[in-house]
Coordinates of C-alpha atoms and ligand atoms in Angstrom, one line a residue:
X96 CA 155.0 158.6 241.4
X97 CA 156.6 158.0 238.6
X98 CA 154.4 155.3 237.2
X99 CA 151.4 157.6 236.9
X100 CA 152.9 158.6 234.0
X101 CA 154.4 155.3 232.0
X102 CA 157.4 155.3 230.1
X103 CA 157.7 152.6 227.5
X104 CA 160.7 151.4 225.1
X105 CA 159.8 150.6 221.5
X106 CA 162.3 149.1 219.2
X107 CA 161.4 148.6 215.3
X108 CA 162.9 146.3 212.5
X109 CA 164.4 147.8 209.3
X110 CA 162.3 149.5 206.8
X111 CA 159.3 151.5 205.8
X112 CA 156.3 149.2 206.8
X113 CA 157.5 148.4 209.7
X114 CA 158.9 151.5 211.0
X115 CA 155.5 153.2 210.6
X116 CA 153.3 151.3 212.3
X117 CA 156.1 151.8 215.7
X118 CA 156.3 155.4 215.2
X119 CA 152.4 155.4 214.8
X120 CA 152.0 153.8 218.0
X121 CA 154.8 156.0 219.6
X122 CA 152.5 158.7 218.4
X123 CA 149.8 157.4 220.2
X124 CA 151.3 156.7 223.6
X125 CA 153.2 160.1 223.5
X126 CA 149.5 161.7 222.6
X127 CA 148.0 159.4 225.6
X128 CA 150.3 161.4 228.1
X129 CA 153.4 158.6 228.2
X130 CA 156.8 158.9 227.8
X131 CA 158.6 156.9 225.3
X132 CA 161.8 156.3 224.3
X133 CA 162.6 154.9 220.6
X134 CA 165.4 152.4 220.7
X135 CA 166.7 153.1 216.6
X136 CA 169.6 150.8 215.3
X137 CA 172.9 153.1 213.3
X138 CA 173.4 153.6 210.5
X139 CA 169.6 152.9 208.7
X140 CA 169.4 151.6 205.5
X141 CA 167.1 153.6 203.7
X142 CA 167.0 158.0 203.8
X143 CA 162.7 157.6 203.9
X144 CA 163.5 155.7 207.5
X145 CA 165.8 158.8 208.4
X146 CA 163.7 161.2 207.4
X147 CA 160.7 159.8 209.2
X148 CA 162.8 159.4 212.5
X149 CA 163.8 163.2 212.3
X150 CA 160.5 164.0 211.7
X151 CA 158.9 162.2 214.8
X152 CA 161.6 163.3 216.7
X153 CA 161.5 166.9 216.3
X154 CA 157.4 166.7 216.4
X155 CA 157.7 166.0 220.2
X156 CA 159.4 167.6 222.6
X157 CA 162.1 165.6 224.6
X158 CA 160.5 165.1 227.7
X159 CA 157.8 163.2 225.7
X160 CA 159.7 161.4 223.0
X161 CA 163.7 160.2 222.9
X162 CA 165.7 158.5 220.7
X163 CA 168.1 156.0 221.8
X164 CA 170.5 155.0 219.7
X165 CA 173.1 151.5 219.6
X166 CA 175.6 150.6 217.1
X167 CA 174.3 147.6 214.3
X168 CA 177.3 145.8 213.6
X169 CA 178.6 145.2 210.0
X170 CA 178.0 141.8 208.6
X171 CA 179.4 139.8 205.9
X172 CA 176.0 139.9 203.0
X173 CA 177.3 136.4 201.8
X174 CA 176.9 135.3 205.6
X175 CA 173.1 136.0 205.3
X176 CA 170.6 133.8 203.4
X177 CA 169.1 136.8 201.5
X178 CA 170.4 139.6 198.9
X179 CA 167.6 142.1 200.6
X180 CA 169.3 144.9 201.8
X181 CA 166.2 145.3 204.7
X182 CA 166.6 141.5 205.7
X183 CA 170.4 141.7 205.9
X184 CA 169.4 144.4 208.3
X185 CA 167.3 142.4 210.3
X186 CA 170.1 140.0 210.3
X187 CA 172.9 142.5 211.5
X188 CA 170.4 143.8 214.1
X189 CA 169.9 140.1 215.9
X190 CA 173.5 140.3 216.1
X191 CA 173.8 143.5 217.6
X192 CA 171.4 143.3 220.6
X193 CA 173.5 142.1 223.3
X194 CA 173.7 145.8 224.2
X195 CA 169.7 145.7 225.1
X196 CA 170.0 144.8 228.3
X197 CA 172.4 147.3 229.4
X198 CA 170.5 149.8 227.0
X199 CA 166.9 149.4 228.9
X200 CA 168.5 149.9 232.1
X201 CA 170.1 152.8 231.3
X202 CA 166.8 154.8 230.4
X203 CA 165.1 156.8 233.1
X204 CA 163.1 156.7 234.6
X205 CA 162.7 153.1 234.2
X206 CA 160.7 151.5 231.7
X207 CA 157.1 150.0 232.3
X208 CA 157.9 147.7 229.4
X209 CA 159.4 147.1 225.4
X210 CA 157.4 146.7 222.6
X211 CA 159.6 145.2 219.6
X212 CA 159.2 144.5 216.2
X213 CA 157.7 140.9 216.0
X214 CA 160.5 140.3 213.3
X215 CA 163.1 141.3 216.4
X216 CA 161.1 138.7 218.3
X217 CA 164.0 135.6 218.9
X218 CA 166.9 137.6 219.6
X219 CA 164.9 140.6 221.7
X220 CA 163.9 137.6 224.1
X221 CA 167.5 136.0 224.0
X222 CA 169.4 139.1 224.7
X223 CA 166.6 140.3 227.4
X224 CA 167.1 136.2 229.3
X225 CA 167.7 137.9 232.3
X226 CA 165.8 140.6 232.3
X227 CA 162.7 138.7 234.3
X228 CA 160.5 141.7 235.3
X229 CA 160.3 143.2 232.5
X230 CA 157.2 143.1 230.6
X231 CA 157.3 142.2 227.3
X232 CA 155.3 142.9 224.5
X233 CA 155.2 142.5 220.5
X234 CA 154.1 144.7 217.3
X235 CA 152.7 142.4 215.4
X236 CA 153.1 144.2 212.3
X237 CA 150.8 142.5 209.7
X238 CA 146.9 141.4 209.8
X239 CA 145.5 139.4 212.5
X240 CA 144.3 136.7 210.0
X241 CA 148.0 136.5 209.2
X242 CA 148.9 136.7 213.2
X243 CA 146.5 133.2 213.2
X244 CA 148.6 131.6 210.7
X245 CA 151.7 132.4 212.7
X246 CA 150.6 131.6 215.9
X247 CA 149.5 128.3 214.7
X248 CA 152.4 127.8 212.6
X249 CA 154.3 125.3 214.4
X250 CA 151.4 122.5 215.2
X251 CA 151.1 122.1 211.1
X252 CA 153.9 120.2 210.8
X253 CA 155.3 117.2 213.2
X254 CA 158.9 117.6 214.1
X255 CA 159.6 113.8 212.8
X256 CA 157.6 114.9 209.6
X257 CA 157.9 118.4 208.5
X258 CA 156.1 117.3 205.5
X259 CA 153.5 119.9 204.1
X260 CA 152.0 118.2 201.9
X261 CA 149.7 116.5 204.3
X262 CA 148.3 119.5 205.2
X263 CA 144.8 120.2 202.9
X264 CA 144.1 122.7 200.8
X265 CA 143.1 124.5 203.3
X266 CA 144.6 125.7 206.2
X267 CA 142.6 125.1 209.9
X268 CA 143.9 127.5 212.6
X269 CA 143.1 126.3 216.1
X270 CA 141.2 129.9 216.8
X271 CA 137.8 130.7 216.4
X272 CA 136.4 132.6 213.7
X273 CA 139.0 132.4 211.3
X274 CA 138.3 131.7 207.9
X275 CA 140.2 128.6 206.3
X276 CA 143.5 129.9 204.7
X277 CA 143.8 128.4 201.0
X278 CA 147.1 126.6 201.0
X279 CA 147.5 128.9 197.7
X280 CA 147.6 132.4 200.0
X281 CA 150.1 131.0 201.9
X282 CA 153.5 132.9 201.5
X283 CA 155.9 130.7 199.2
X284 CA 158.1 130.3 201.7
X285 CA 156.1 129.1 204.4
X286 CA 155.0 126.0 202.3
X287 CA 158.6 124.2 203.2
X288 CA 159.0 123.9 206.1
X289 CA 162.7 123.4 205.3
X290 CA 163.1 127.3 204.6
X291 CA 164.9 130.0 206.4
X292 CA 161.8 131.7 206.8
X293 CA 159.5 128.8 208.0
X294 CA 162.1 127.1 210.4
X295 CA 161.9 131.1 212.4
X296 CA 158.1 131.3 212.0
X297 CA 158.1 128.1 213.4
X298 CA 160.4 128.9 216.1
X299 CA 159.1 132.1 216.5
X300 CA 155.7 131.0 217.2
X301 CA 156.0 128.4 220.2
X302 CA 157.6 131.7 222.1
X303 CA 155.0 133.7 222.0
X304 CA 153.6 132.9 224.9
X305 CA 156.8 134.4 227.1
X306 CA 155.0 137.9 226.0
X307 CA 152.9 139.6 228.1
X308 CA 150.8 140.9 225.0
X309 CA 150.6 141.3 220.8
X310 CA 149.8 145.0 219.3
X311 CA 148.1 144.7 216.3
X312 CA 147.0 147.4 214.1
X313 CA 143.4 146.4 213.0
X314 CA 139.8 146.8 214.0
X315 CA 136.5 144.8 214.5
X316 CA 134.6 145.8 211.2
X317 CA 137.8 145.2 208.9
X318 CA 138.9 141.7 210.9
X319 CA 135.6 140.9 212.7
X320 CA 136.2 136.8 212.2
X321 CA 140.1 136.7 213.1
X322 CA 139.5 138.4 216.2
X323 CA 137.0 136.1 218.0
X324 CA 139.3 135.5 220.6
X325 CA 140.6 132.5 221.9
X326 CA 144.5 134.0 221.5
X327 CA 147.7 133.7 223.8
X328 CA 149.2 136.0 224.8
X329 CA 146.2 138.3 224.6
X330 CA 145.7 140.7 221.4
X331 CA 145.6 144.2 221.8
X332 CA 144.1 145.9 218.6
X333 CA 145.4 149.2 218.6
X334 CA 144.4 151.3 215.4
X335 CA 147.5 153.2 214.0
X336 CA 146.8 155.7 211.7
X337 CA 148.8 158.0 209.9
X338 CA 150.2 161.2 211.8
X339 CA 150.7 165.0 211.2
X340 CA 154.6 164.2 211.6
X341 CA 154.7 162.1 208.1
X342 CA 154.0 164.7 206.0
X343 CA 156.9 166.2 204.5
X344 CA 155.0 169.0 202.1
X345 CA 158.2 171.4 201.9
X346 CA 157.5 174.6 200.1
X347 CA 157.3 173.9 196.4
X348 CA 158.6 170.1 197.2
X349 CA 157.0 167.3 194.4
X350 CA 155.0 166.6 197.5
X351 CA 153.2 170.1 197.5
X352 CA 152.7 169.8 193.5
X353 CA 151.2 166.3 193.7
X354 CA 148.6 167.3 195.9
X355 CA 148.4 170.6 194.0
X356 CA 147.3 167.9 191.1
X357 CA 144.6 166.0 193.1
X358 CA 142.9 169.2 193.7
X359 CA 142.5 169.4 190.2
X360 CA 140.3 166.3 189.9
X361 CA 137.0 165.3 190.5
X362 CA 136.2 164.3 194.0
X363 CA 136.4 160.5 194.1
X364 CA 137.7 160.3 190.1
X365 CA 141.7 158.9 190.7
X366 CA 143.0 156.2 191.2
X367 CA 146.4 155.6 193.1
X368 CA 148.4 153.1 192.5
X369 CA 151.0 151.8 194.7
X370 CA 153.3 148.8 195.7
X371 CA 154.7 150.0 199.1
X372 CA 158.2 150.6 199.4
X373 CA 160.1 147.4 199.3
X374 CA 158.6 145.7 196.1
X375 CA 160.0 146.5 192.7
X376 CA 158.4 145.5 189.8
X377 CA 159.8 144.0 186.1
X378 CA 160.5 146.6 183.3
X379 CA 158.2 144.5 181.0
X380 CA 155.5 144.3 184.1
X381 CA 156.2 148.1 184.7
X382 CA 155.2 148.6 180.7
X383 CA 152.1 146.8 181.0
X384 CA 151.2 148.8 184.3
X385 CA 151.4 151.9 182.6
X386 CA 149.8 150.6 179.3
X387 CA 146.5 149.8 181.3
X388 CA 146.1 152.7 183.4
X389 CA 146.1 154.6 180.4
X390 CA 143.4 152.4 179.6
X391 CA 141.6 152.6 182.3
X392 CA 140.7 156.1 181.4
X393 CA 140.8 157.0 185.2
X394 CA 142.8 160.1 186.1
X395 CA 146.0 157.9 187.8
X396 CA 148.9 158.6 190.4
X397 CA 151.4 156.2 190.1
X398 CA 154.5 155.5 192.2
X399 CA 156.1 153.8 190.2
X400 CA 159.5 151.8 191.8
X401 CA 162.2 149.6 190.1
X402 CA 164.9 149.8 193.1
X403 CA 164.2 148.5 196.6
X404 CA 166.7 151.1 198.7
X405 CA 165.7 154.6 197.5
X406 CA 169.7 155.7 198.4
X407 CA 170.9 153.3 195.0
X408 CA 168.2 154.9 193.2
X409 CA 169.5 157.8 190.5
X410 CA 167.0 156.8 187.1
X411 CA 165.2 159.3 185.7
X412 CA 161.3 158.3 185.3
X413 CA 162.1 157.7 181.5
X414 CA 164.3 155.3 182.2
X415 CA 162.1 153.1 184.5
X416 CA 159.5 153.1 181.9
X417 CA 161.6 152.6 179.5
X418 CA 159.5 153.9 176.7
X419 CA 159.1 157.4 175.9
X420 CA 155.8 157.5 173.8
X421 CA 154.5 155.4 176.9
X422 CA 155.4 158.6 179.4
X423 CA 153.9 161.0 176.9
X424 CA 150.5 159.2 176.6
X425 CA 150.6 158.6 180.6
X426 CA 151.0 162.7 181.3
X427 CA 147.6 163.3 179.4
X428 CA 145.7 161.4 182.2
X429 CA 148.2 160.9 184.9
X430 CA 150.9 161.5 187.2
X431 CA 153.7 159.3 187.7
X432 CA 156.5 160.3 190.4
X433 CA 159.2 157.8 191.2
X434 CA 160.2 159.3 194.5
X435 CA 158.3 159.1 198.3
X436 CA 154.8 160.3 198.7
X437 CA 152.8 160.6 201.9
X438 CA 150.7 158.1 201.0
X439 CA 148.1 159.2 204.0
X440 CA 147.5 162.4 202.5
X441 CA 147.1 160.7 198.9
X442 CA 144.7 158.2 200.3
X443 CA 143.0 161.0 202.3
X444 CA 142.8 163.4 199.3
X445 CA 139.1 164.2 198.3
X446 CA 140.0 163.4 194.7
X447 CA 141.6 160.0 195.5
X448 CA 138.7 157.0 194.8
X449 CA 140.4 153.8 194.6
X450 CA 143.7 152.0 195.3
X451 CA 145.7 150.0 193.5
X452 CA 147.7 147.7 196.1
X453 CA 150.2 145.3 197.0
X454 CA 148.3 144.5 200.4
X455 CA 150.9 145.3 202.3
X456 CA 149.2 145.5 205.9
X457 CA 149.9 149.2 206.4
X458 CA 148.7 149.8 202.9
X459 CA 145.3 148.2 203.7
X460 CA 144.7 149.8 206.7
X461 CA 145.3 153.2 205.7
X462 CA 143.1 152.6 203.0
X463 CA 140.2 151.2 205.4
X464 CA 141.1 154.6 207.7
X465 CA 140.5 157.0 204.5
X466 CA 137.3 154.5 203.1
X467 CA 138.7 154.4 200.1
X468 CA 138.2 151.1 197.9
X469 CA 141.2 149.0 196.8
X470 CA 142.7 146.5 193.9
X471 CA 144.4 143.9 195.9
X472 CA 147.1 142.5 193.6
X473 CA 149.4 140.9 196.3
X474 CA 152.6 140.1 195.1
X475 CA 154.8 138.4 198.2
X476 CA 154.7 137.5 201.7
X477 CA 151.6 138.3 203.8
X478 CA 150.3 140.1 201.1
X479 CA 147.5 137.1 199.6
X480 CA 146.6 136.3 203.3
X481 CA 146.1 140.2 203.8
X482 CA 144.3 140.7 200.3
X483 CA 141.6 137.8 202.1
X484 CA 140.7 140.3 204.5
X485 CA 140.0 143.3 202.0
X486 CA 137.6 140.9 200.2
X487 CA 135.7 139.8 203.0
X488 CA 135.4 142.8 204.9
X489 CA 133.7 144.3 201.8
X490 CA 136.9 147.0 201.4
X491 CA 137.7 146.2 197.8
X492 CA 139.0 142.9 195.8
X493 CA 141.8 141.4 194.3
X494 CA 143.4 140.0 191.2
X495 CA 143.1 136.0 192.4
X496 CA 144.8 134.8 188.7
X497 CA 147.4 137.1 188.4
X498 CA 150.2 134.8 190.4
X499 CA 152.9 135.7 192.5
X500 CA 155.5 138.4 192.2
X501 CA 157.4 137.9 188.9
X502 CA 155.3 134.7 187.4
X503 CA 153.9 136.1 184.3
X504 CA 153.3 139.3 183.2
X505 CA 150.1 140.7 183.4
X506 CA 148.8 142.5 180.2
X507 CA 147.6 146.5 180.2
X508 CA 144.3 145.4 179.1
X509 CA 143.2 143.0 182.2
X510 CA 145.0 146.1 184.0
X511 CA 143.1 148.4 183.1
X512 CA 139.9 146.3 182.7
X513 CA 139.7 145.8 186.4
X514 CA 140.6 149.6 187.4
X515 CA 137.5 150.3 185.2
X516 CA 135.9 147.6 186.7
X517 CA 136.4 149.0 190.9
X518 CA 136.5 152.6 189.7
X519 CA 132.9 152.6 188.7
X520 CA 131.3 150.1 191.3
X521 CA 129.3 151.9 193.6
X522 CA 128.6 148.9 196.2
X523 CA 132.4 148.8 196.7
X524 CA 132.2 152.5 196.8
X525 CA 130.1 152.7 199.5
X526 CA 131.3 149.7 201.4
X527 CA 135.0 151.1 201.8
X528 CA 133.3 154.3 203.2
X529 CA 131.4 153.0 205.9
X530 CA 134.6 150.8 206.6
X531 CA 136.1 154.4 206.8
X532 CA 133.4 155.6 209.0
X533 CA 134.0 152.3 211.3
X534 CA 137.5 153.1 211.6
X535 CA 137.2 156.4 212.9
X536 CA 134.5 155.1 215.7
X537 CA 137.7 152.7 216.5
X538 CA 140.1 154.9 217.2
X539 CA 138.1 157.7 219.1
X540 CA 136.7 157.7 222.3
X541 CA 134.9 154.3 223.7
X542 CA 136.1 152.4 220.4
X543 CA 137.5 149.4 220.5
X544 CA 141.2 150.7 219.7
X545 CA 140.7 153.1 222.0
X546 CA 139.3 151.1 224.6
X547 CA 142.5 148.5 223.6
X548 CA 144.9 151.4 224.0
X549 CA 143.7 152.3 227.7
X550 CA 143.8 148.8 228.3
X551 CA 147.1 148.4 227.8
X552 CA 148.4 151.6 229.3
X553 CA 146.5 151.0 232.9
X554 CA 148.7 148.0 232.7
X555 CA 151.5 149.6 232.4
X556 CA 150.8 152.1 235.3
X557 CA 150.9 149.3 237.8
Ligands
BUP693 BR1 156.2 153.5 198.4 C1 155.4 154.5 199.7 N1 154.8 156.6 200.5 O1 155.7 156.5 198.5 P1 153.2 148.4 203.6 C2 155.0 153.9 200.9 N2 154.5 154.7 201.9 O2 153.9 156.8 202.6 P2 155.7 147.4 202.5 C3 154.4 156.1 201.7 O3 154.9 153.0 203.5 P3 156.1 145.3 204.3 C4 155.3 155.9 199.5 O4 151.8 154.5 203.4 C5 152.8 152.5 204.3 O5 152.6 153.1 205.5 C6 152.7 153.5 203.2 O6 153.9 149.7 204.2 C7 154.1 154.1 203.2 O7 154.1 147.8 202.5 C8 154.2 152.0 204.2 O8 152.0 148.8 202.9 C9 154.4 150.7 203.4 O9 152.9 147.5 204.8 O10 156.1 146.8 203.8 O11 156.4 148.6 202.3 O12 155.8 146.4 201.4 O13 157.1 144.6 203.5 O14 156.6 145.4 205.8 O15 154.7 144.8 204.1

């Protein structure tokens, strides 16, 4: 019958990192033999989220892989608690997704369940009230130390005293395993309670249990600690890694040169250096940035961004930098490109040794997949909590004293003092490529993401 051969509704929230990571696992289920059907909110903020949905789309053939589209509905910007263009698109997606309901009933055959966007988590379960049968389940689209934090969220604080300062210095999650969270790594936000943010984590987090199941895109050797067990609804770890369908090498396209540059270098000699694709950095910090990988005396390829939608974004590189002699000097050593790279084939690139990174949870598991070390320098969000895990899985470090997004600037010289410093360290080296190897056991047959994946589908053929 028809449920031999599942067919299962994913529905991401606005941009990049969180669009991956669904069309990763759509990948996966499509690979496993299931049919799937991506549910993708008009219009889409950014032309990197377009192209990537073209791409996966015309990678599969229809009878595997569909796009489903519905309207998001215009909202006033000044009617939404944040000037990010991704968030207001969060935002005008909650308000749009009455039309779920009637949209999974349309699909056929029917669906053996929805995976949404955690971030989609509220209004997906509100709009899908009466909608009993269906199971339910969430991409979770960050770290599972971070997943602890969240599940937990809402038993820090008493609702007669949402007072934070009564909690330690360190954070206790009820789970087993997981490592104290220093108050400090704890994303601004979430430290009053009386935040946008915090008041829908801790919403957010007493409803997890109306899921059926949490995807999360880790593995044992990177998370062994956070993933003890002990979690409701059950984790599913499910490794993601980057597909065939991301790479958009056109013929003679800044994507073919760059990697036309890497094979240039020594194997294991450059360092990348990247801050995903929704964090923009200071002119002054941008300066310093490029001031220390010069220094560094690494061979360096920098995407370098000052704009958070690519769409608004017409400067020429010598205008980000804003110094001329400072481009010069950089083009003796390095490569700086302002637009989208496929950062899988950078990070899998023979010549590609460390990584400069945000932490971004995508970032640091496609570094882990590629064994390749990393720089943590986490600037918002997750990003501390995430740069936790890269330390104590052995993956790489991170800069502890160089503050939050914004608070100071951070000169060249400590820049490029601590590239030198991971570029030649051949414990981290050698570390990040077992974790590398670990990965890959993961992922193929009898690994624990495999083993996760079938899991979850046999579920879905009942
Ligand atoms: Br920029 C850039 N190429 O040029 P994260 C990013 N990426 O492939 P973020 C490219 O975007 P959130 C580029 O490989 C990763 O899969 C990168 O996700 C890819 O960070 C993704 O690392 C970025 O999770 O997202 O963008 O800050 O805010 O959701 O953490």
């Amino acid at each position: 019958g028809a449920h031999n051969r599942p067919h299962v509704a994913l529905l991401p929230s606005a941009g990049m990192g969180h669009l991956t990571p669904t069309l990763r696992l759509a990948a996966s289920l499509a690979n496993h033999g299931l049919q799937v059907t991506l549910i993708v909110g008009h219009p889409i903020v950014s032309a990197a989220e377009s192209k990537l949905i073209s791409r996966f789309l015309s990678a599969f053939p229809a009878d595997q892989v569909r796009e489903k589209q519905f309207d998001i509905v215009s909202v006033d910007p000044a009617t939404v608690n944040s000037k990010d263009p991704f968030f207001i698109q969060r935002e005008a997606t909650r308000r749009s997704l009455q039309i779920l309901p009637s949209l999974v009933s349309s699909l056929s055959p029917p669906i053996s369940a929805l995976v949404s966007d955690v971030f989609l988590m509220s209004p997906v379960l509100e709009a899908t009230a009466n909608l009993k049968d269906l199971p339910q389940y969430i991409l979770f689209t960050s770290s599972a130390r971070m997943f602890s934090l969240f599940a937990s969220y809402h038993t820090f604080f008493s609702e007669t005293s949402p007072d934070f300062s009564k909690v330690g210095d360190f954070i206790e999650t009820p789970f087993p395993g997981v490592v104290p969270i220093p108050k400090s790594s704890l994303p601004p936000p979430l430290r009053d309670p009386k935040t946008w943010f915090a008041s829908t984590f801790m919403e957010d987090s007493k409803k997890l249990s109306n899921f059926d199941g949490v995807l999360i895109n880790t593995f044992e050797k990177l998370e062994s600690d956070s993933l003890k067990g002990g979690k409701l609804p059950p984790l599913f770890t499910v490794g993601l890694v980057p597909c065939e369908f991301e790479k958009g090498s056109e013929q003679g396209g800044s994507a073919e040169s760059i990697i036309k540059w890497l094979d240039d270098k020594e194997p294991g000699s450059v360092v990348y250096i990247s801050f995903g694709s929704r964090t923009t950095m200071m002119k002054e910090q941008i300066k310093e940035m490029g001031e220390g990988l010069v220094r560094s005396g690494c061979p360096f390829l920098w995407v370098v961004k000052d704009k958070i939608v690519d769409k608004e974004d017409n400067d020429s590189l010598e205008d980000v930098i804003g110094d001329a002699e400072l481009v010069e000097k950089m083009k003796e050593k390095g490569l700086v490109v302002k637009e989208w790279v496929d950062q899988g084939e950078v990070l899998g690139h023979k010549s590609v040794g460390g990584f400069v990174s945000h932490c971004g949870w995508n970032s640091v598991v496609e570094a882990a997949w590629y064994g390749v070390r990393l720089l943590g320098w986490p600037q918002s969000g997750d990003q501390r909590i995430n740069a936790e895990v890269v330390e104590r899985s052995g993956l790489g470090v991170w800069a502890k004293d160089w503050g939050w997004m914004g608070e100071r600037v951070i000169k060249g010289q400590d820049i490029g003092g601590k590239i030198g410093e991971i570029m030649r360290n051949d414990l981290l080296k050698s570390q990040a490529e077992q974790i590398g190897e670990e990965a890959r056991k993961a992922v193929g047959d009898g690994g624990s993401c495999e083993n996760a994946m079938k899991e979850l589908i046999g579920k879905w053929k009942n």
